Coordinates of C-alpha atoms in Angstrom, one line a residue:
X1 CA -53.1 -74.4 3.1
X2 CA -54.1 -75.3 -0.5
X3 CA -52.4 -73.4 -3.0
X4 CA -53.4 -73.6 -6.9
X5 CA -52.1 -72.6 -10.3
X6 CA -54.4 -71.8 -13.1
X7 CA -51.6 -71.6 -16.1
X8 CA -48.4 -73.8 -16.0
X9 CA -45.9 -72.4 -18.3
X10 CA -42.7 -71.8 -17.9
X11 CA -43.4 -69.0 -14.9
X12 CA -45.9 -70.5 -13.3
X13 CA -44.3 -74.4 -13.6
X14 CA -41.6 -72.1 -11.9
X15 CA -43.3 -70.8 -9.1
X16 CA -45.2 -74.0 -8.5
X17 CA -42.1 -75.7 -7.6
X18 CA -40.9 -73.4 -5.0
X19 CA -44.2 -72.6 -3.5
X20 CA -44.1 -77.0 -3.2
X21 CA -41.3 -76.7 -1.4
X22 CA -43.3 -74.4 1.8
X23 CA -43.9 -76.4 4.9
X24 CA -47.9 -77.0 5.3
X25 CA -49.4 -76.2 1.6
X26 CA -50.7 -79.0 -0.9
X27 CA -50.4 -77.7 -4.6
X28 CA -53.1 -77.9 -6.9
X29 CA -52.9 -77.5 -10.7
X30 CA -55.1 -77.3 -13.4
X31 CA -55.8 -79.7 -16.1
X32 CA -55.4 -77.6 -19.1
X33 CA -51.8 -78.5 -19.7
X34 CA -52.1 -82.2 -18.9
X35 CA -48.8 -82.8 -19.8
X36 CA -47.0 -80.0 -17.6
X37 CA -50.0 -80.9 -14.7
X38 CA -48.5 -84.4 -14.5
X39 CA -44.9 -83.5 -14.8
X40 CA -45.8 -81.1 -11.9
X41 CA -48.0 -83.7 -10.1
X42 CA -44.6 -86.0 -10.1
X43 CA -42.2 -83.1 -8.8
X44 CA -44.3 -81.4 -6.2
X45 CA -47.1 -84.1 -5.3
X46 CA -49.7 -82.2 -6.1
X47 CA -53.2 -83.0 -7.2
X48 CA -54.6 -82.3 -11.0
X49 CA -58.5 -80.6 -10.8
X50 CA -60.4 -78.4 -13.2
X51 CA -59.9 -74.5 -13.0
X52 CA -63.2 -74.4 -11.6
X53 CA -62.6 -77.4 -8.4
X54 CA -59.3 -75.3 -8.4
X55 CA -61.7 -71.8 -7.2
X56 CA -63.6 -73.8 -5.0
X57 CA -60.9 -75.4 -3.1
X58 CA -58.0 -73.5 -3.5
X59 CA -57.2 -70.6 0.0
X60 CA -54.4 -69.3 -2.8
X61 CA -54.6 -69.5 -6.6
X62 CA -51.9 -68.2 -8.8
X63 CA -52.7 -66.9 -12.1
X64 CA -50.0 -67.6 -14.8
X65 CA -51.8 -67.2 -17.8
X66 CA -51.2 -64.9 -20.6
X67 CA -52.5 -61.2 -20.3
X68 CA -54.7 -61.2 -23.0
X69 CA -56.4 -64.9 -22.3
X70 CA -57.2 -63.6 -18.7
X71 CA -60.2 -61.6 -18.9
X72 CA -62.0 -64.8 -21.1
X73 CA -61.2 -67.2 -18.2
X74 CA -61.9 -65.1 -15.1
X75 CA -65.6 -64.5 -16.8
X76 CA -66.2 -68.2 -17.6
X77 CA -65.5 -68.4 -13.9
X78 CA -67.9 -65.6 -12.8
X79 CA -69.8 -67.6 -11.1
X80 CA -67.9 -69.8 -9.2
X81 CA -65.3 -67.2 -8.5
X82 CA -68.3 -65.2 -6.4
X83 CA -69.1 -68.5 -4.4
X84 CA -65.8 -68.3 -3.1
X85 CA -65.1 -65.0 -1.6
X86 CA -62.5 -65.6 0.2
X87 CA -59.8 -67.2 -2.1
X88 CA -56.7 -64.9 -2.8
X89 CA -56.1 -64.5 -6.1
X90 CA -52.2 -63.6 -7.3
X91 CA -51.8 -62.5 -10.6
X92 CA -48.6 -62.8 -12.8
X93 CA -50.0 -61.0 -15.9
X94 CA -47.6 -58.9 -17.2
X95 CA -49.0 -55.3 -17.5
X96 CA -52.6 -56.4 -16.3
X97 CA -53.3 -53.9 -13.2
X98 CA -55.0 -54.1 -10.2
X99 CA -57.4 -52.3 -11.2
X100 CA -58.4 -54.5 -14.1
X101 CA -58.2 -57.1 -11.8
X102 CA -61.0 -55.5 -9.5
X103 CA -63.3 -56.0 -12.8
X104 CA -63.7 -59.7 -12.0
X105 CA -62.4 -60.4 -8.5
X106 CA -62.7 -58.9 -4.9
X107 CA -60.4 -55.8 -5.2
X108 CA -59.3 -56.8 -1.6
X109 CA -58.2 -60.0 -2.0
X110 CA -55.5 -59.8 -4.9
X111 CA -52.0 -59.5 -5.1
X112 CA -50.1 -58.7 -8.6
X113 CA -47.0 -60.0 -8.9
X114 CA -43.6 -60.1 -11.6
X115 CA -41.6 -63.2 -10.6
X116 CA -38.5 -64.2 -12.7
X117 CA -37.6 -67.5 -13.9
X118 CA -34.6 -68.3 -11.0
X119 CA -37.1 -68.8 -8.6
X120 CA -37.4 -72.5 -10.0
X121 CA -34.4 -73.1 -7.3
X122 CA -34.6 -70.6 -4.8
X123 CA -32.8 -68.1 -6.5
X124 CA -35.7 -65.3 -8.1
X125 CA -36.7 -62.3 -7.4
X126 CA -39.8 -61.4 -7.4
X127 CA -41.8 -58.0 -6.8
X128 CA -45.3 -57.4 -6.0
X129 CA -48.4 -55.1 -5.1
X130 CA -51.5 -55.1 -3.9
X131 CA -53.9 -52.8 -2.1
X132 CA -54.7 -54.6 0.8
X133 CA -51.6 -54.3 3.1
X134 CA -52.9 -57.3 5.0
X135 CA -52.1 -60.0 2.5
X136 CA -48.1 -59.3 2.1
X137 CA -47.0 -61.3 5.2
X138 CA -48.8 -64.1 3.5
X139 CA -47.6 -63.4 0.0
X140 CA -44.1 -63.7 1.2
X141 CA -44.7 -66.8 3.3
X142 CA -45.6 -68.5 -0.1
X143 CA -43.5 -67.1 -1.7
X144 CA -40.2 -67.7 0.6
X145 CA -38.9 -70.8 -0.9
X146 CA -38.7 -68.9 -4.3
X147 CA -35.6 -66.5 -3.5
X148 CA -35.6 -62.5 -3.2
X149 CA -39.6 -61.0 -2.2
X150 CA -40.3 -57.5 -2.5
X151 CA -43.2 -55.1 -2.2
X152 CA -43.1 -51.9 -4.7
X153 CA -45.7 -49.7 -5.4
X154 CA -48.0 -50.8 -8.1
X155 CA -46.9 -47.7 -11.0
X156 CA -43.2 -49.0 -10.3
X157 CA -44.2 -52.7 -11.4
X158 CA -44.1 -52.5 -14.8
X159 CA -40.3 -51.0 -14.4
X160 CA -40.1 -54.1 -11.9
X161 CA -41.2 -56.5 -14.7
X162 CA -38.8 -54.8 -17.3
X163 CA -35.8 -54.8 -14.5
X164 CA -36.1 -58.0 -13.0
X165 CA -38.5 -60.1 -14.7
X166 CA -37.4 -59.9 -18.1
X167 CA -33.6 -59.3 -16.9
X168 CA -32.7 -63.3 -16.9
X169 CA -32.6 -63.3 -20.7
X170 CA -30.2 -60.3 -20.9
X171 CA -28.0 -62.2 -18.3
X172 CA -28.4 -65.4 -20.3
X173 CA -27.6 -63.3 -23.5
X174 CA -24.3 -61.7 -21.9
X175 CA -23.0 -65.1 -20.2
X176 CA -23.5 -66.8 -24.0
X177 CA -21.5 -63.6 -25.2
X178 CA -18.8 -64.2 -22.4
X179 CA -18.6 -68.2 -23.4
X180 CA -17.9 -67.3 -27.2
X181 CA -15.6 -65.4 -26.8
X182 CA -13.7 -67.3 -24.4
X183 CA -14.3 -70.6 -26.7
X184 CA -13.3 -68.1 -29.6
X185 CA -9.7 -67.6 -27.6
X186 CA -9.4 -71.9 -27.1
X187 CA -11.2 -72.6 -23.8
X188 CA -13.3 -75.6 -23.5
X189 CA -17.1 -74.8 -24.2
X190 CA -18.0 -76.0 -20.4
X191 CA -15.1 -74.5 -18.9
X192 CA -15.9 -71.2 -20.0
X193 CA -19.4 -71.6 -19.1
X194 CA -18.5 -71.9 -15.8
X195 CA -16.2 -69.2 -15.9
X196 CA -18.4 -66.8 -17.1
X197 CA -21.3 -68.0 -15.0
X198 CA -19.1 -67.8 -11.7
X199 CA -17.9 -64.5 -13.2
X200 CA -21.1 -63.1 -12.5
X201 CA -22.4 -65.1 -9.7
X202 CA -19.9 -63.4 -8.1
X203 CA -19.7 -60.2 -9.2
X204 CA -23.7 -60.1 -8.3
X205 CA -22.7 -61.1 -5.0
X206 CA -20.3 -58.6 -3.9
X207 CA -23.1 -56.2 -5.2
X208 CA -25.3 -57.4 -2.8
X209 CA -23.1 -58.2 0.3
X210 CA -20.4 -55.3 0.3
X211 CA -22.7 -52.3 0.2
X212 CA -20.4 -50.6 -2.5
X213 CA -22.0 -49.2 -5.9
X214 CA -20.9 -50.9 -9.1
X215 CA -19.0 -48.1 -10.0
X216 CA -16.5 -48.6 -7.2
X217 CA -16.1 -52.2 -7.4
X218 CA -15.6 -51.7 -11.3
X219 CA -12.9 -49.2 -10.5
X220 CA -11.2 -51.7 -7.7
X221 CA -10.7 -54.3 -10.3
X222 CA -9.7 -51.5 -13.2
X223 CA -6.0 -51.1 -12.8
X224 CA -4.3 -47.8 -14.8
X225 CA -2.8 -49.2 -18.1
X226 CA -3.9 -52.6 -17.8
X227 CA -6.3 -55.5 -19.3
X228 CA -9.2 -54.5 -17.6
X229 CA -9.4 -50.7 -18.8
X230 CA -9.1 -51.9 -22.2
X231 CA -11.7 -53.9 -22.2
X232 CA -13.9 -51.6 -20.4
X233 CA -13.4 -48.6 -22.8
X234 CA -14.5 -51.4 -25.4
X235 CA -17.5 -51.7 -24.3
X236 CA -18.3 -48.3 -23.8
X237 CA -17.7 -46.9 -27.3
X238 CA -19.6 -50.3 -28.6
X239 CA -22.7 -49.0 -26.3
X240 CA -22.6 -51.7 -24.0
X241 CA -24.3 -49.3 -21.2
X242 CA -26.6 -48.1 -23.4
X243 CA -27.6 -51.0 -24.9
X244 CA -28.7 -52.6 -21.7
X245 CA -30.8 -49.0 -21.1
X246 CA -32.2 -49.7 -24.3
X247 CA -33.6 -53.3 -24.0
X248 CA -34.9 -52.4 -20.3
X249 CA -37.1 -49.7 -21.8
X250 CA -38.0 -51.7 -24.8
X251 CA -39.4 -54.4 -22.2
X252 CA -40.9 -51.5 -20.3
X253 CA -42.7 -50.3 -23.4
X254 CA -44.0 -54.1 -24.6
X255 CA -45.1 -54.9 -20.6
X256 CA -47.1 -51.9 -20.8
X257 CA -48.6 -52.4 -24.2
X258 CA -49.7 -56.8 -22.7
X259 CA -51.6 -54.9 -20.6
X260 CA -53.7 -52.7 -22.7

């Protein structure tokens, strides 16, 4: 299976690298960015073509560029895109819709989805939609070296985007928080780091495996009249809660307005 990528920034470098890493597909990537295309080349052992050998050869081609440059290239490649009618197109345009897809590809053959950076090593999550049901086995099968794949309906995306997509930065933001302040109180700069990194590795973790909500887990660590207490009625009168609301709707807001 030849898989392509039209658009190697940070995302789609990302996904790229996983999708390398599936048994039975060759890579293809296109020549704009010649210096990502032959960092990529070197990593995944791909082969560097135009966008327009990329249409014609490629069974999947991934779309990572930005929302507003997409409808320019998909009509400079009008023509070439309807000589190849069956190609799968996967789109990781933030806030473009399938439906604005459909005005320059077969409505049938593509697939919309949010990815987040961690897929880069196996660890992302990624959401998607599409309105043929038939392409999600194969969407995942590229997409299972990447981490966490999951289907949501297409008006819950942009929420999807805001959630998970854009959610790395917040988690980068807090961990940086979480290292200055234990640097701030005379810990080494990489041991707290890895303090605050395993912190939440963890934490995420028992999330996922234990079946508990937060809340519960939050209130097994909380003991009455101790450290932990303190610090959580900290962050609740500084708005920590509702600052991470905020900057989840704020995404929302902006993913919707890329699309427009």
């Amino acid at each position: 299976m030849k898989v392509g990528f039209i658009g190697l920034g940070n995302m789609g470098s990302a996904i790229a690298l996983a999708v390398a890493k599936v048994a039975g597909i060759e890579v293809l990537l296109s020549n704009h960015n010649q210096g990502r295309a032959a960092s990529l080349q070197e990593q995944t052992g791909g082969r560097i073509l135009s966008n327009q050998d990329l249409v014609q050869e490629a069974d999947i081609l991934f779309l990572g560029v930005k929302p507003h440059l997409l409808p320019p290239l998909l009509e400079r490649l009008g023509d070439v895109i309807r000589q190849s009618p069956s190609t799968i197109w996967i789109s990781m345009a933030a806030g473009v819709s399938l439906k604005q897809l459909a005005q320059y590809l077969p409505a049938s053959q593509v697939v919309r989805i949010m990815p987040n950076t961690p897929v880069a090593i196996g660890q992302g999550m990624t959401t998607y939609a599409l309105t043929n049901p038939a392409l999600a086995p194969l969407t995942e099968q590229v997409l299972s070296q990447s981490g966490q794949v999951k289907q949501v309906d297409e008006e819950l995306l942009d929420a999807a985007t805001a959630l998970a997509g854009c959610g790395p930065a917040f988690v980068y933001q807090w961990i940086e928080a979480m290292m200055e302040a234990g640097i701030a109180h005379g810990l080494k700069a990489e041991d707290a780091k890895y303090l605050a990194a395993q912190t939440l590795l963890g934490s995420a973790q028992m999330v996922l495996e234990s079946q508990k909500h937060p809340a519960q887990l939050r209130q097994e660590v909380t003991s009455p009249g101790g450290a932990t207490i303190a610090g959580v009625l900290k962050l609740e009168k500084e708005g920590f809660r509702y600052a991470i609301i905020s900057a989840i709707k704020a995404a929302l807001k902006r993913t919707r307005q890329l699309g427009e």
